[in-house]
CSV table of C-alpha atoms in Angstrom, one decimal:
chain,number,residue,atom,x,y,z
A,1,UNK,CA,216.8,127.6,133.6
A,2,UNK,CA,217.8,130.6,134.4
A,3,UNK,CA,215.4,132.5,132.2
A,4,UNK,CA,212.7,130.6,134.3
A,5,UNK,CA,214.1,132.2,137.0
A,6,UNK,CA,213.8,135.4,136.1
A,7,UNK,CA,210.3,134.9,134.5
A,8,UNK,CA,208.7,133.1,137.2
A,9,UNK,CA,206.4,134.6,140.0
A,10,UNK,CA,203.6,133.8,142.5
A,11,UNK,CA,200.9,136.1,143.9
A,12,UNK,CA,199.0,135.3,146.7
A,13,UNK,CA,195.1,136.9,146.5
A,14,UNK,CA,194.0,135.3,149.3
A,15,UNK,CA,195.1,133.0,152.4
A,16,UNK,CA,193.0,132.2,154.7
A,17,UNK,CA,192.6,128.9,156.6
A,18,UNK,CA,190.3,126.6,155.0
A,19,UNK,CA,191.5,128.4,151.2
A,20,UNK,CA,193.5,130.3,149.3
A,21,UNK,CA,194.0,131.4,146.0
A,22,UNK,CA,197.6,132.2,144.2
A,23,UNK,CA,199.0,133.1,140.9
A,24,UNK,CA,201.6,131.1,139.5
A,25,UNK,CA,203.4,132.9,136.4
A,26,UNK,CA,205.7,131.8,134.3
A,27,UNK,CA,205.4,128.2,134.3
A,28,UNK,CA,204.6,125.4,131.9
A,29,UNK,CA,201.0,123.8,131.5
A,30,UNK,CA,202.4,120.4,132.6
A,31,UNK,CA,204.2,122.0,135.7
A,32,UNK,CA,201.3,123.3,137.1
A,33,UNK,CA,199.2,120.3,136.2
A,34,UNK,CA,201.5,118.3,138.0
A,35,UNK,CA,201.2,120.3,141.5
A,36,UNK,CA,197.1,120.2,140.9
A,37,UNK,CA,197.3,116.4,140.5
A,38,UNK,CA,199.5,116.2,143.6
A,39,UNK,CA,197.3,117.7,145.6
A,40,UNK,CA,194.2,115.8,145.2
A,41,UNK,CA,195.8,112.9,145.1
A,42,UNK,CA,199.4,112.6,146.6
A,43,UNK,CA,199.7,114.4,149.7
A,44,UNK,CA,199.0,112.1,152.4
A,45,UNK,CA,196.5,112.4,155.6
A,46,UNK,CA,195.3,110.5,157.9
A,47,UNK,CA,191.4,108.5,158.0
A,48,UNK,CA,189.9,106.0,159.8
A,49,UNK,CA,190.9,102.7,157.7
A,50,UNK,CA,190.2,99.8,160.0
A,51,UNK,CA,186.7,99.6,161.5
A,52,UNK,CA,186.2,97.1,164.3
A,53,UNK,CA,182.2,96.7,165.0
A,54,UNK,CA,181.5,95.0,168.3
A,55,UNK,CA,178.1,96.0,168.6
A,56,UNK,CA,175.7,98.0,165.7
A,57,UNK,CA,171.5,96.9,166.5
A,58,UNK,CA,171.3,100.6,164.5
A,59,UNK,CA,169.2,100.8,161.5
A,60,UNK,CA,172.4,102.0,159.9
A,61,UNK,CA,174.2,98.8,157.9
A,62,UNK,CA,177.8,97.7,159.4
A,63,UNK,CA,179.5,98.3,155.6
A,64,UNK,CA,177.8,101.8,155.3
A,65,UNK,CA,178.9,103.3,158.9
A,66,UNK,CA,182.1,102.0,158.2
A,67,UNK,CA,182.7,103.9,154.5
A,68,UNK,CA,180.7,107.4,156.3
A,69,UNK,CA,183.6,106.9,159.4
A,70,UNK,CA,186.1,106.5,157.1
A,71,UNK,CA,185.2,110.0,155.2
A,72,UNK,CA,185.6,112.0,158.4
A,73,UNK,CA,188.4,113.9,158.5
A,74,UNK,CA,190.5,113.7,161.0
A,75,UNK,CA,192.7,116.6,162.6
A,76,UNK,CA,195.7,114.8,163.2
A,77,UNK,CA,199.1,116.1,161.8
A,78,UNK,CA,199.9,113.1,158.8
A,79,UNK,CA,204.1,114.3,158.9
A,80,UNK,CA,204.4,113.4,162.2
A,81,UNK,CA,203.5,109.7,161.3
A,82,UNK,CA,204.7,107.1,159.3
A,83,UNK,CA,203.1,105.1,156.6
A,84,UNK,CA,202.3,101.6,157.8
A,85,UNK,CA,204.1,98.6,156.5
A,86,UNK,CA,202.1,96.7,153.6
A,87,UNK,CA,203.5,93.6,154.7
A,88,UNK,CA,201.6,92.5,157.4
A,89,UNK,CA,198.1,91.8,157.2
A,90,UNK,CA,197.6,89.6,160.2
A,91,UNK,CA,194.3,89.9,161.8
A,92,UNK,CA,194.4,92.2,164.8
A,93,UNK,CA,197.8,93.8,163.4
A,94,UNK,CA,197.6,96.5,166.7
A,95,UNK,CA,199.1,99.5,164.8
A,96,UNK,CA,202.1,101.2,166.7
A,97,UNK,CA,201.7,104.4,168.3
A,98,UNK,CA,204.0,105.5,165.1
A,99,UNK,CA,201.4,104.9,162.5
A,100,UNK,CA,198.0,104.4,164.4
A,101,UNK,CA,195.8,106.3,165.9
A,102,UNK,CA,192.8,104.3,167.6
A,103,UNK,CA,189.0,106.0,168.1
A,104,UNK,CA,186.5,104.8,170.2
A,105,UNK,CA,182.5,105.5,169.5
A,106,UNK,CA,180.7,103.9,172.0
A,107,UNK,CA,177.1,105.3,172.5
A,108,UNK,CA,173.4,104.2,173.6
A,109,UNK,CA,170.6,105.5,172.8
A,110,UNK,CA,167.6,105.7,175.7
A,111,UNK,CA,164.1,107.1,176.3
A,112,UNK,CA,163.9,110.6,178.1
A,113,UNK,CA,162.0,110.2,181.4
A,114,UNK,CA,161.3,113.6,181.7
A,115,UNK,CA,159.4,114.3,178.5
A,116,UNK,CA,156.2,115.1,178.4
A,117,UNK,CA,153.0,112.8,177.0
A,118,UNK,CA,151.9,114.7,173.9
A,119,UNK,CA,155.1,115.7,172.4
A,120,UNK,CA,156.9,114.4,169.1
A,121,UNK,CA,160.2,116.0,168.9
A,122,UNK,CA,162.7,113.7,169.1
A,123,UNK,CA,164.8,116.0,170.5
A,124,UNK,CA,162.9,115.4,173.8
A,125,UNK,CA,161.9,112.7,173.4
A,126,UNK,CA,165.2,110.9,173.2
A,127,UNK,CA,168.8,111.2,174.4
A,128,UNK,CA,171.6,110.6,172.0
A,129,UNK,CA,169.6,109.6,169.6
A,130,UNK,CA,171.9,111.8,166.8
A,131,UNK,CA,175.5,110.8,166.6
A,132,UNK,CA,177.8,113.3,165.9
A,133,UNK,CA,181.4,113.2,164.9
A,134,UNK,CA,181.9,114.7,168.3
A,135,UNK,CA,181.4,111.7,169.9
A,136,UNK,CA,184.5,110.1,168.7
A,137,UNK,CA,187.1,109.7,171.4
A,138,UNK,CA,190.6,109.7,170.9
A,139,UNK,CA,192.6,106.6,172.8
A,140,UNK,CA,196.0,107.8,172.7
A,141,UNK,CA,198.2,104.5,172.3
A,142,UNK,CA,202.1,104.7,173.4
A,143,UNK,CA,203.2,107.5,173.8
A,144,UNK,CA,201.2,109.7,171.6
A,145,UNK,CA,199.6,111.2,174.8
A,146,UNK,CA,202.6,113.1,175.3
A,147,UNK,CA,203.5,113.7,172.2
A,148,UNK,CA,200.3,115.3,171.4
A,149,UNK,CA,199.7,116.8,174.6
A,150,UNK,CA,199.0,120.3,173.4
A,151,UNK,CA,196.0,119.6,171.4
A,152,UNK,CA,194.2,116.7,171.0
A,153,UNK,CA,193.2,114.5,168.0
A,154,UNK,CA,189.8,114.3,167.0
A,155,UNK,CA,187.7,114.9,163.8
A,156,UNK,CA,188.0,118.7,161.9
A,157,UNK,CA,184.3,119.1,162.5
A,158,UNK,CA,181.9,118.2,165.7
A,159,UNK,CA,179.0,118.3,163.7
A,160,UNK,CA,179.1,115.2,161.2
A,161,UNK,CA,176.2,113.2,161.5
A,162,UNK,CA,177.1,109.7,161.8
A,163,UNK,CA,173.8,107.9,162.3
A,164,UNK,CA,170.7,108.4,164.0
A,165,UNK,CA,169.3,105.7,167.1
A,166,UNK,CA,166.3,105.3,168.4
A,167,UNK,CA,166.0,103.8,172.4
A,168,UNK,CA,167.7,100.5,172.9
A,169,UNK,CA,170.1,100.8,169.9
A,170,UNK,CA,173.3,101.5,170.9
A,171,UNK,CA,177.3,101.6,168.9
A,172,UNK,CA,180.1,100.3,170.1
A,173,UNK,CA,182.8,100.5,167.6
A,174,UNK,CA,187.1,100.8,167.7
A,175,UNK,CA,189.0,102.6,164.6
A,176,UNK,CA,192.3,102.4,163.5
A,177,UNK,CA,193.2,105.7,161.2
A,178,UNK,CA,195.9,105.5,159.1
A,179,UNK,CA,198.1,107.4,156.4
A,180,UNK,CA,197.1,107.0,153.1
A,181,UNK,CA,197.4,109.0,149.7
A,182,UNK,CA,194.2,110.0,147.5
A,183,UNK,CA,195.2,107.8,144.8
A,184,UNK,CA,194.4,104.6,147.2
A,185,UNK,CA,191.1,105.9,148.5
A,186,UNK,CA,189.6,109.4,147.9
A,187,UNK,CA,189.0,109.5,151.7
A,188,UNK,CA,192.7,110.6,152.2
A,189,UNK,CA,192.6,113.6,150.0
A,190,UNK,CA,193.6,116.5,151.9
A,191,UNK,CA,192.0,119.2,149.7
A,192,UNK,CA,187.9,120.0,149.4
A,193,UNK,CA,189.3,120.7,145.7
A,194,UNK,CA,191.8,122.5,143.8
A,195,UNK,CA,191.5,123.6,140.8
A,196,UNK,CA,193.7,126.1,138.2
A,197,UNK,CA,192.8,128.6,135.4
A,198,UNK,CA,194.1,130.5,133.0
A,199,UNK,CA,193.9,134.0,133.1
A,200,UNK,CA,191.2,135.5,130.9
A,201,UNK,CA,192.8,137.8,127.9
A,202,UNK,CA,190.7,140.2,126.4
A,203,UNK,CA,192.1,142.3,123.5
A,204,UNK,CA,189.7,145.1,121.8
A,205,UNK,CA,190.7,145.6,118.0
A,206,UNK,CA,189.0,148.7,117.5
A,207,UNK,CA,188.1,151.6,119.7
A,208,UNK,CA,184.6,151.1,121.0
A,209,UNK,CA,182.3,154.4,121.4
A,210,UNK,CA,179.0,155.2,123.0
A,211,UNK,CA,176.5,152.9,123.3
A,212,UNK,CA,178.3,150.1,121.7
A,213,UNK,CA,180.6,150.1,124.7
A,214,UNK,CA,177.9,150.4,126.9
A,215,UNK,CA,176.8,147.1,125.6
A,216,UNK,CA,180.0,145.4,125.2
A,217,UNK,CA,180.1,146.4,128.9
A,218,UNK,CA,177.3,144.3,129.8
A,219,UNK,CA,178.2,141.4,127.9
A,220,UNK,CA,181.4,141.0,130.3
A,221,UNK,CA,180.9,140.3,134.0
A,222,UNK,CA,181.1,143.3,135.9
A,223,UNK,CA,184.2,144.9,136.5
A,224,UNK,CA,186.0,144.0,133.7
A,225,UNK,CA,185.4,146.6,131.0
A,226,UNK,CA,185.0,150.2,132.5
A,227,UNK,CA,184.0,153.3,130.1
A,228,UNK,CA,186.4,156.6,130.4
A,229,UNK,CA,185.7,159.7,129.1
A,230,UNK,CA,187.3,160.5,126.2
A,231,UNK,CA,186.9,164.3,124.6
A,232,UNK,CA,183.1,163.8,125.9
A,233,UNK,CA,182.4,160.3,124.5
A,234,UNK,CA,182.3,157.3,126.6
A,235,UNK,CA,185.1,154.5,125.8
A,236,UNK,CA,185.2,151.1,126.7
A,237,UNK,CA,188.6,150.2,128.0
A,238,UNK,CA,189.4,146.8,129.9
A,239,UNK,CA,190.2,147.0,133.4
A,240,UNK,CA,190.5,144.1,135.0
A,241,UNK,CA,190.3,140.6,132.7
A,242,UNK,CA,190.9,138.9,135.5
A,243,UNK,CA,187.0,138.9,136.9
A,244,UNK,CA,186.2,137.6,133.7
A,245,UNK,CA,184.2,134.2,133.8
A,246,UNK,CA,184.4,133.7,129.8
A,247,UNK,CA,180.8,133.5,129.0
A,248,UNK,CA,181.7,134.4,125.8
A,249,UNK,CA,178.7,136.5,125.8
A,250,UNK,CA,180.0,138.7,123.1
A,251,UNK,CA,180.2,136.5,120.5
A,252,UNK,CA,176.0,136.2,120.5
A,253,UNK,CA,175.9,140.2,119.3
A,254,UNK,CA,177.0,140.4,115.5
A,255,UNK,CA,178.3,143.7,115.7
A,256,UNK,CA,180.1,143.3,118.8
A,257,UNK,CA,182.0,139.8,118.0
A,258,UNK,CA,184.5,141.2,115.7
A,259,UNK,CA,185.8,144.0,117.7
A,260,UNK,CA,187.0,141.8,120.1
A,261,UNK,CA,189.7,139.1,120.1
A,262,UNK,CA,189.2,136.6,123.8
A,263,UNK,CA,191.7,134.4,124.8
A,264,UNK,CA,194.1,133.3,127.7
A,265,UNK,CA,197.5,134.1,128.8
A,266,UNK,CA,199.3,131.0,128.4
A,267,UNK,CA,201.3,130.6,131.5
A,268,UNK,CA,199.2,132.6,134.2
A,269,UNK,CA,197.7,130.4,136.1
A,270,UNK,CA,195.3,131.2,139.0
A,271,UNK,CA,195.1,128.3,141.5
A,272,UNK,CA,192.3,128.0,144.1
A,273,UNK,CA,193.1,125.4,146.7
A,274,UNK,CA,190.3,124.7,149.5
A,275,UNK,CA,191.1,122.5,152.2
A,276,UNK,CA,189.6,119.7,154.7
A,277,UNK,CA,190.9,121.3,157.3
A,278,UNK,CA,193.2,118.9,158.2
A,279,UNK,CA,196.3,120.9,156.9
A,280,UNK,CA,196.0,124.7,156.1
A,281,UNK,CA,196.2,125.4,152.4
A,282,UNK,CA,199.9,127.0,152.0
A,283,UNK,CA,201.2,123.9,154.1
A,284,UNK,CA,199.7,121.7,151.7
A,285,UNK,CA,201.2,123.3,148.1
A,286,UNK,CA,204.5,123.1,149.7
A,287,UNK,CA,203.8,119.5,150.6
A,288,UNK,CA,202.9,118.9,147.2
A,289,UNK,CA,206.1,120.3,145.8
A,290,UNK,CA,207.8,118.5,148.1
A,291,UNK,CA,206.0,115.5,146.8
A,292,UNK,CA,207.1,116.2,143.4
A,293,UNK,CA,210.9,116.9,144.5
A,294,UNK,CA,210.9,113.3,146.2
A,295,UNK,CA,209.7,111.4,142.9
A,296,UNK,CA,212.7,112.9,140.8
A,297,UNK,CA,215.0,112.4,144.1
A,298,UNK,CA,213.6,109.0,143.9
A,299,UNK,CA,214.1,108.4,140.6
A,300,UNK,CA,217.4,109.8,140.5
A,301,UNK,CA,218.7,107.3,143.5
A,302,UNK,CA,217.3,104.3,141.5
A,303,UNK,CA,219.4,104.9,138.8
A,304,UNK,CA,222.5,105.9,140.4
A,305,UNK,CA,221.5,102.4,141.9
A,306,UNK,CA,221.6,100.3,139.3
A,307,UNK,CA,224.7,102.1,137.6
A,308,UNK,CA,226.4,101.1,140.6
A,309,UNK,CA,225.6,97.4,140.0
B,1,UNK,CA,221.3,96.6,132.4
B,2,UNK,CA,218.1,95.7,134.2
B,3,UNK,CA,216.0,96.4,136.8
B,4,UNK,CA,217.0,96.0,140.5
B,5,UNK,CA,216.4,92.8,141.9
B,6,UNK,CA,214.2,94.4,144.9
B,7,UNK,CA,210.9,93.4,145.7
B,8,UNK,CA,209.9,95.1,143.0
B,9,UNK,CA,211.9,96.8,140.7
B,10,UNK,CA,210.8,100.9,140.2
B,11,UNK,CA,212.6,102.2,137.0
B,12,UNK,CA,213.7,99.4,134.1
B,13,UNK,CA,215.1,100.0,130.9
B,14,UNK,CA,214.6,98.2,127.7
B,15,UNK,CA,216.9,99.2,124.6
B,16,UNK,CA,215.2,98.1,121.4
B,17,UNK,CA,218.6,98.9,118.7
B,18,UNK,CA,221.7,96.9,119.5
B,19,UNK,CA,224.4,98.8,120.7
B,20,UNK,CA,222.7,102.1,120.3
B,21,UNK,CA,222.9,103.9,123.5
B,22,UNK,CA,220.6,107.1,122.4
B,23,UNK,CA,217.8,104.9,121.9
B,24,UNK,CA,216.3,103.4,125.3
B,25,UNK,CA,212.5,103.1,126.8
B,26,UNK,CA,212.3,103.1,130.4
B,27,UNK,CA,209.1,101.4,132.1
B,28,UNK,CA,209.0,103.5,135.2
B,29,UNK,CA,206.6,101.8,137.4
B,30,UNK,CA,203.7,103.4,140.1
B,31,UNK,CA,203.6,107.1,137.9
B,32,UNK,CA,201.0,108.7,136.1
B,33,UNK,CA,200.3,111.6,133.8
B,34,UNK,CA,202.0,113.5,137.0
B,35,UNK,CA,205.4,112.5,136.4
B,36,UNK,CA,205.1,111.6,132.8
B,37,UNK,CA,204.1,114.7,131.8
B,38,UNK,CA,206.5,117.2,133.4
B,39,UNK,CA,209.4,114.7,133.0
B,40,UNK,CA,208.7,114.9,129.4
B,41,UNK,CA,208.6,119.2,129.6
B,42,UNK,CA,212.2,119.2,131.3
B,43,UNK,CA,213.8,116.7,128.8
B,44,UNK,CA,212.6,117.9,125.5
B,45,UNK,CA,213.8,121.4,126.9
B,46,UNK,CA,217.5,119.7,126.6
B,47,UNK,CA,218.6,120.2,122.7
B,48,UNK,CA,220.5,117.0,122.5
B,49,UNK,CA,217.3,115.0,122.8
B,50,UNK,CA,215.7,114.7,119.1
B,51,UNK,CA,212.4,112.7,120.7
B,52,UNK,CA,210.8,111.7,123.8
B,53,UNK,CA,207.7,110.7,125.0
B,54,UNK,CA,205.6,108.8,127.4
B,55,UNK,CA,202.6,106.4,127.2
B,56,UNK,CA,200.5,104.6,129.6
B,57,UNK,CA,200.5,101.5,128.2
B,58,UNK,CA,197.4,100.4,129.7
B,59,UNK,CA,194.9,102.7,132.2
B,60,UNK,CA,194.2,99.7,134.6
B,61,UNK,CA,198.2,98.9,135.4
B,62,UNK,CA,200.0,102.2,137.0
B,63,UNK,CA,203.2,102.1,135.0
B,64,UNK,CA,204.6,104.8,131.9
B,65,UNK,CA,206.8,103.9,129.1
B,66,UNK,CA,209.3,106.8,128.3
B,67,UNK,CA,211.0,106.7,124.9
B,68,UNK,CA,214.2,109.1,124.9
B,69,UNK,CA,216.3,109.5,121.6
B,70,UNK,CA,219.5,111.5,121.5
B,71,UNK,CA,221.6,113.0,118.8
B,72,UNK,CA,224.7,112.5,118.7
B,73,UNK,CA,225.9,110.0,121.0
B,74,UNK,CA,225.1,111.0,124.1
B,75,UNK,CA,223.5,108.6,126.1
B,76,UNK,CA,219.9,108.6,127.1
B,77,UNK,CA,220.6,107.7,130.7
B,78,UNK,CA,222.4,111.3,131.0
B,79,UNK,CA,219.1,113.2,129.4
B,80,UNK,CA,217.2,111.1,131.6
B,81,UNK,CA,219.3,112.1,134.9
B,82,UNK,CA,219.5,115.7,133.7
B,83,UNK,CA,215.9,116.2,133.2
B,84,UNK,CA,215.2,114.6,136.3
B,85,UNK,CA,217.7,117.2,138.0
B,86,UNK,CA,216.4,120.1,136.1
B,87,UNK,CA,213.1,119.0,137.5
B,88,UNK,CA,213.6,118.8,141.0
B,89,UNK,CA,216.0,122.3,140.3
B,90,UNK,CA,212.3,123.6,139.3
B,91,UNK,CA,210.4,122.1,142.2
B,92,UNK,CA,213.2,123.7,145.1
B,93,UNK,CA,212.9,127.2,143.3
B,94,UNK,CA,209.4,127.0,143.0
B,95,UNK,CA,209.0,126.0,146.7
B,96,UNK,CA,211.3,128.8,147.7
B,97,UNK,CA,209.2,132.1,145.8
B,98,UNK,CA,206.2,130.6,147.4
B,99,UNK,CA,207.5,130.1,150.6
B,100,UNK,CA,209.2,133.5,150.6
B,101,UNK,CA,205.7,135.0,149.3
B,102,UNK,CA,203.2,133.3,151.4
B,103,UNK,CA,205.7,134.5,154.5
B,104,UNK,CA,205.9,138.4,153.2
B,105,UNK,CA,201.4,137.7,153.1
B,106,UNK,CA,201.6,136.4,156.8
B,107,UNK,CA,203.4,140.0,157.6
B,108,UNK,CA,201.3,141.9,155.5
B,109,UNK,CA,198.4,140.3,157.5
B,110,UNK,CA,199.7,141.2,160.9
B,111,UNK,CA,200.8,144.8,160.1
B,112,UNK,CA,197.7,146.3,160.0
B,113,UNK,CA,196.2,144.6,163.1
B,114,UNK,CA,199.4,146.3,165.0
């Protein structure tokens, strides 16, 4: 344990806040697996779950609006609400403010009086005849008004095309978003994707001169192998395996595939998380540990449960 | 010992050999490779444990069966409880050197912009 300790460390490339890339050094293949499947599927959100249709005459079918409004993300905080109860399942179970949040879509689409005779855009020709994600509104129930006074909740982007209508269809529709893990639907995923590799390891097992290392330069992507200058003759030297995207180019060139030995670093892994945008991506790693922490806690309480029996 | 008599019980044990207490499979139910796997890391990391191991019995039902045998006497319910510990001890460092790192990136970030 405590030569983990000392062993282990994390770099952070890059943060920014839809992604961000970190090292994680020192740790066990199944460690770092267990953080990447956590975060696609374990760290909960919030999405629209329960879709009330009280009028559609769009072209768009009730089932298939329903599934696109449930992929929407949704900016809404998911630690500042609670899961909702399995239990009940009666029919117009009216979330509580601590679990629900409601959005409204009601829209109509009509001819645009002012347009002129010959023209085909529909952009003239029609008004709101493109529904957006912009259009959903927020119905704060309880007391979430105050409690989310500062900002208000509403989808991550405006620009989500919902459906298209043409003059005399109209929506009128009520959602209930709730939280939800990505293991139940892929809708509550919180990450775009994230993903881990190994660092690349590229060992050269004999010095490489002249224009062989000019071509075992090019066989690598660029910026990994540089040439110096040594007493006059250029030598390949690798700088930085790390841009390395393991084409494994080298091996195709019979005098260059045994002068060099490829393989990875065993525990450097280079994570890449992007997110939704629900949650920025160094909120939602330590969520996942988190996650991780609460199974074993879990676990642990079971069994000092049924000891106690 | 059984299962609790919950709603549905989360962690059982089954113990195949008689009076053998170094032998037991638990059926941990609702886990995955997720637990399954790193669970298995910490505890074979513990040199009183001579096997352990973890199968999904089938991929449609969401429950692991994790085989722990000891040497020696010690019971498998400790190496179970100490490689749960161990793993959450792993999680909480882990979660602090990337907490302290992403906060030192932050201040890196705003330095130059001052």
């Amino acid at each position: 344990m405590h030569q983990f300790q000392k062993n282990f460390r994390i770099d952070i490339v890059h943060l920014d806040e839809s992604s961000m890339e970190f090292d994680m050094v020192g740790i066990d293949a199944s460690i770092a697996n267990a953080f990447r499947r956590i975060l696609l599927a374990e760290v909960p959100t919030m999405a629209v779950e329960k879709v009330f249709i009280y009028n559609n005459t769009s072209i768009v079918q009730d089932e298939v609006l329903a599934h696109r409004l449930g992929l929407i993300p949704i900016k809404a905080d998911p630690r500042l609400f609670e899961f909702k109860n399995a239990g009940q399942e009666s029919a117009e179970d009216d979330g509580s403010e601590i679990d629900t949040i409601q959005l409204q879509l009601k829209i109509k689409c009509s001819r645009n009086p002012n347009a002129s005779k010959e023209s085909s855009d529909p952009r003239e020709l029609y008004r709101n005849h493109m529904v957006y994600s912009r259009d959903l509104k927020w119905i704060p129930l309880g007391n979430q008004a105050d409690v989310f006074a500062d900002f208000s909740i509403r989808p991550v982007h405006d620009d989500i095309l919902i459906a298209q209508l043409r003059p005399g269809q109209e929506l009128d529709i009520v959602m209930h978003c709730v939280k939800g893990i990505g293991r139940d639907h892929a809708k509550f995923s919180p990450v775009a994707t994230a993903s881990y590799r190994l660092l690349p390891e590229i060992t050269l097992l004999e010095v490489v001169e002249g224009e062989k290392a000019e071509l075992l330069k090019h066989c690598f992507s660029r910026g990994v192998i540089d040439l110096e200058d040594v007493r006059g003759k250029k030598v390949a030297k690798v700088v930085n395996s790390r841009l390395d995207t393991c084409s494994r180019e080298v091996l195709r060139h019979v005098d260059l595939k045994n002068l060099v030995k490829l393989g990875r670093v065993r525990d450097h892994f280079i994570f890449t998380v992007e997110s939704t945008g629900i949650l920025p991506p160094d909120v939602l790693v330590t969520e996942a540990i988190q996650v991780l922490m609460s199974k074993c806690q879990m676990f642990l309480n079971e069994m000092t449960c049924t000891d106690m029996e | 010992m059984a299962g609790e008599m919950e709603k549905k019980p989360k962690l059982e044990m089954v113990q195949a050999d008689g009076a053998d207490e170094g032998c037991v499979t638990f059926v941990m139910h609702d886990e995955d490779h997720t637990l399954g796997n790193s669970l298995r890391y910490m505890i074979m990391k513990n040199p009183d444990v001579e096997f352990c191991g973890y199968t999904i019995t089938h991929p449609s039902e969401s429950k692991i069966n994790f085989r722990i045998q000891t040497r020696g006497g010690v019971p498998a319910v400790e190496s179970l409880r100490k490689g749960l510990n161990d793993l959450h001890d792993v999680g909480q460092h882990v979660l602090n050197t990337f907490q302290a790192r992403v906060g030192e990136f932050k201040q890196r970030e705003d330095q130059p912009m001052e």
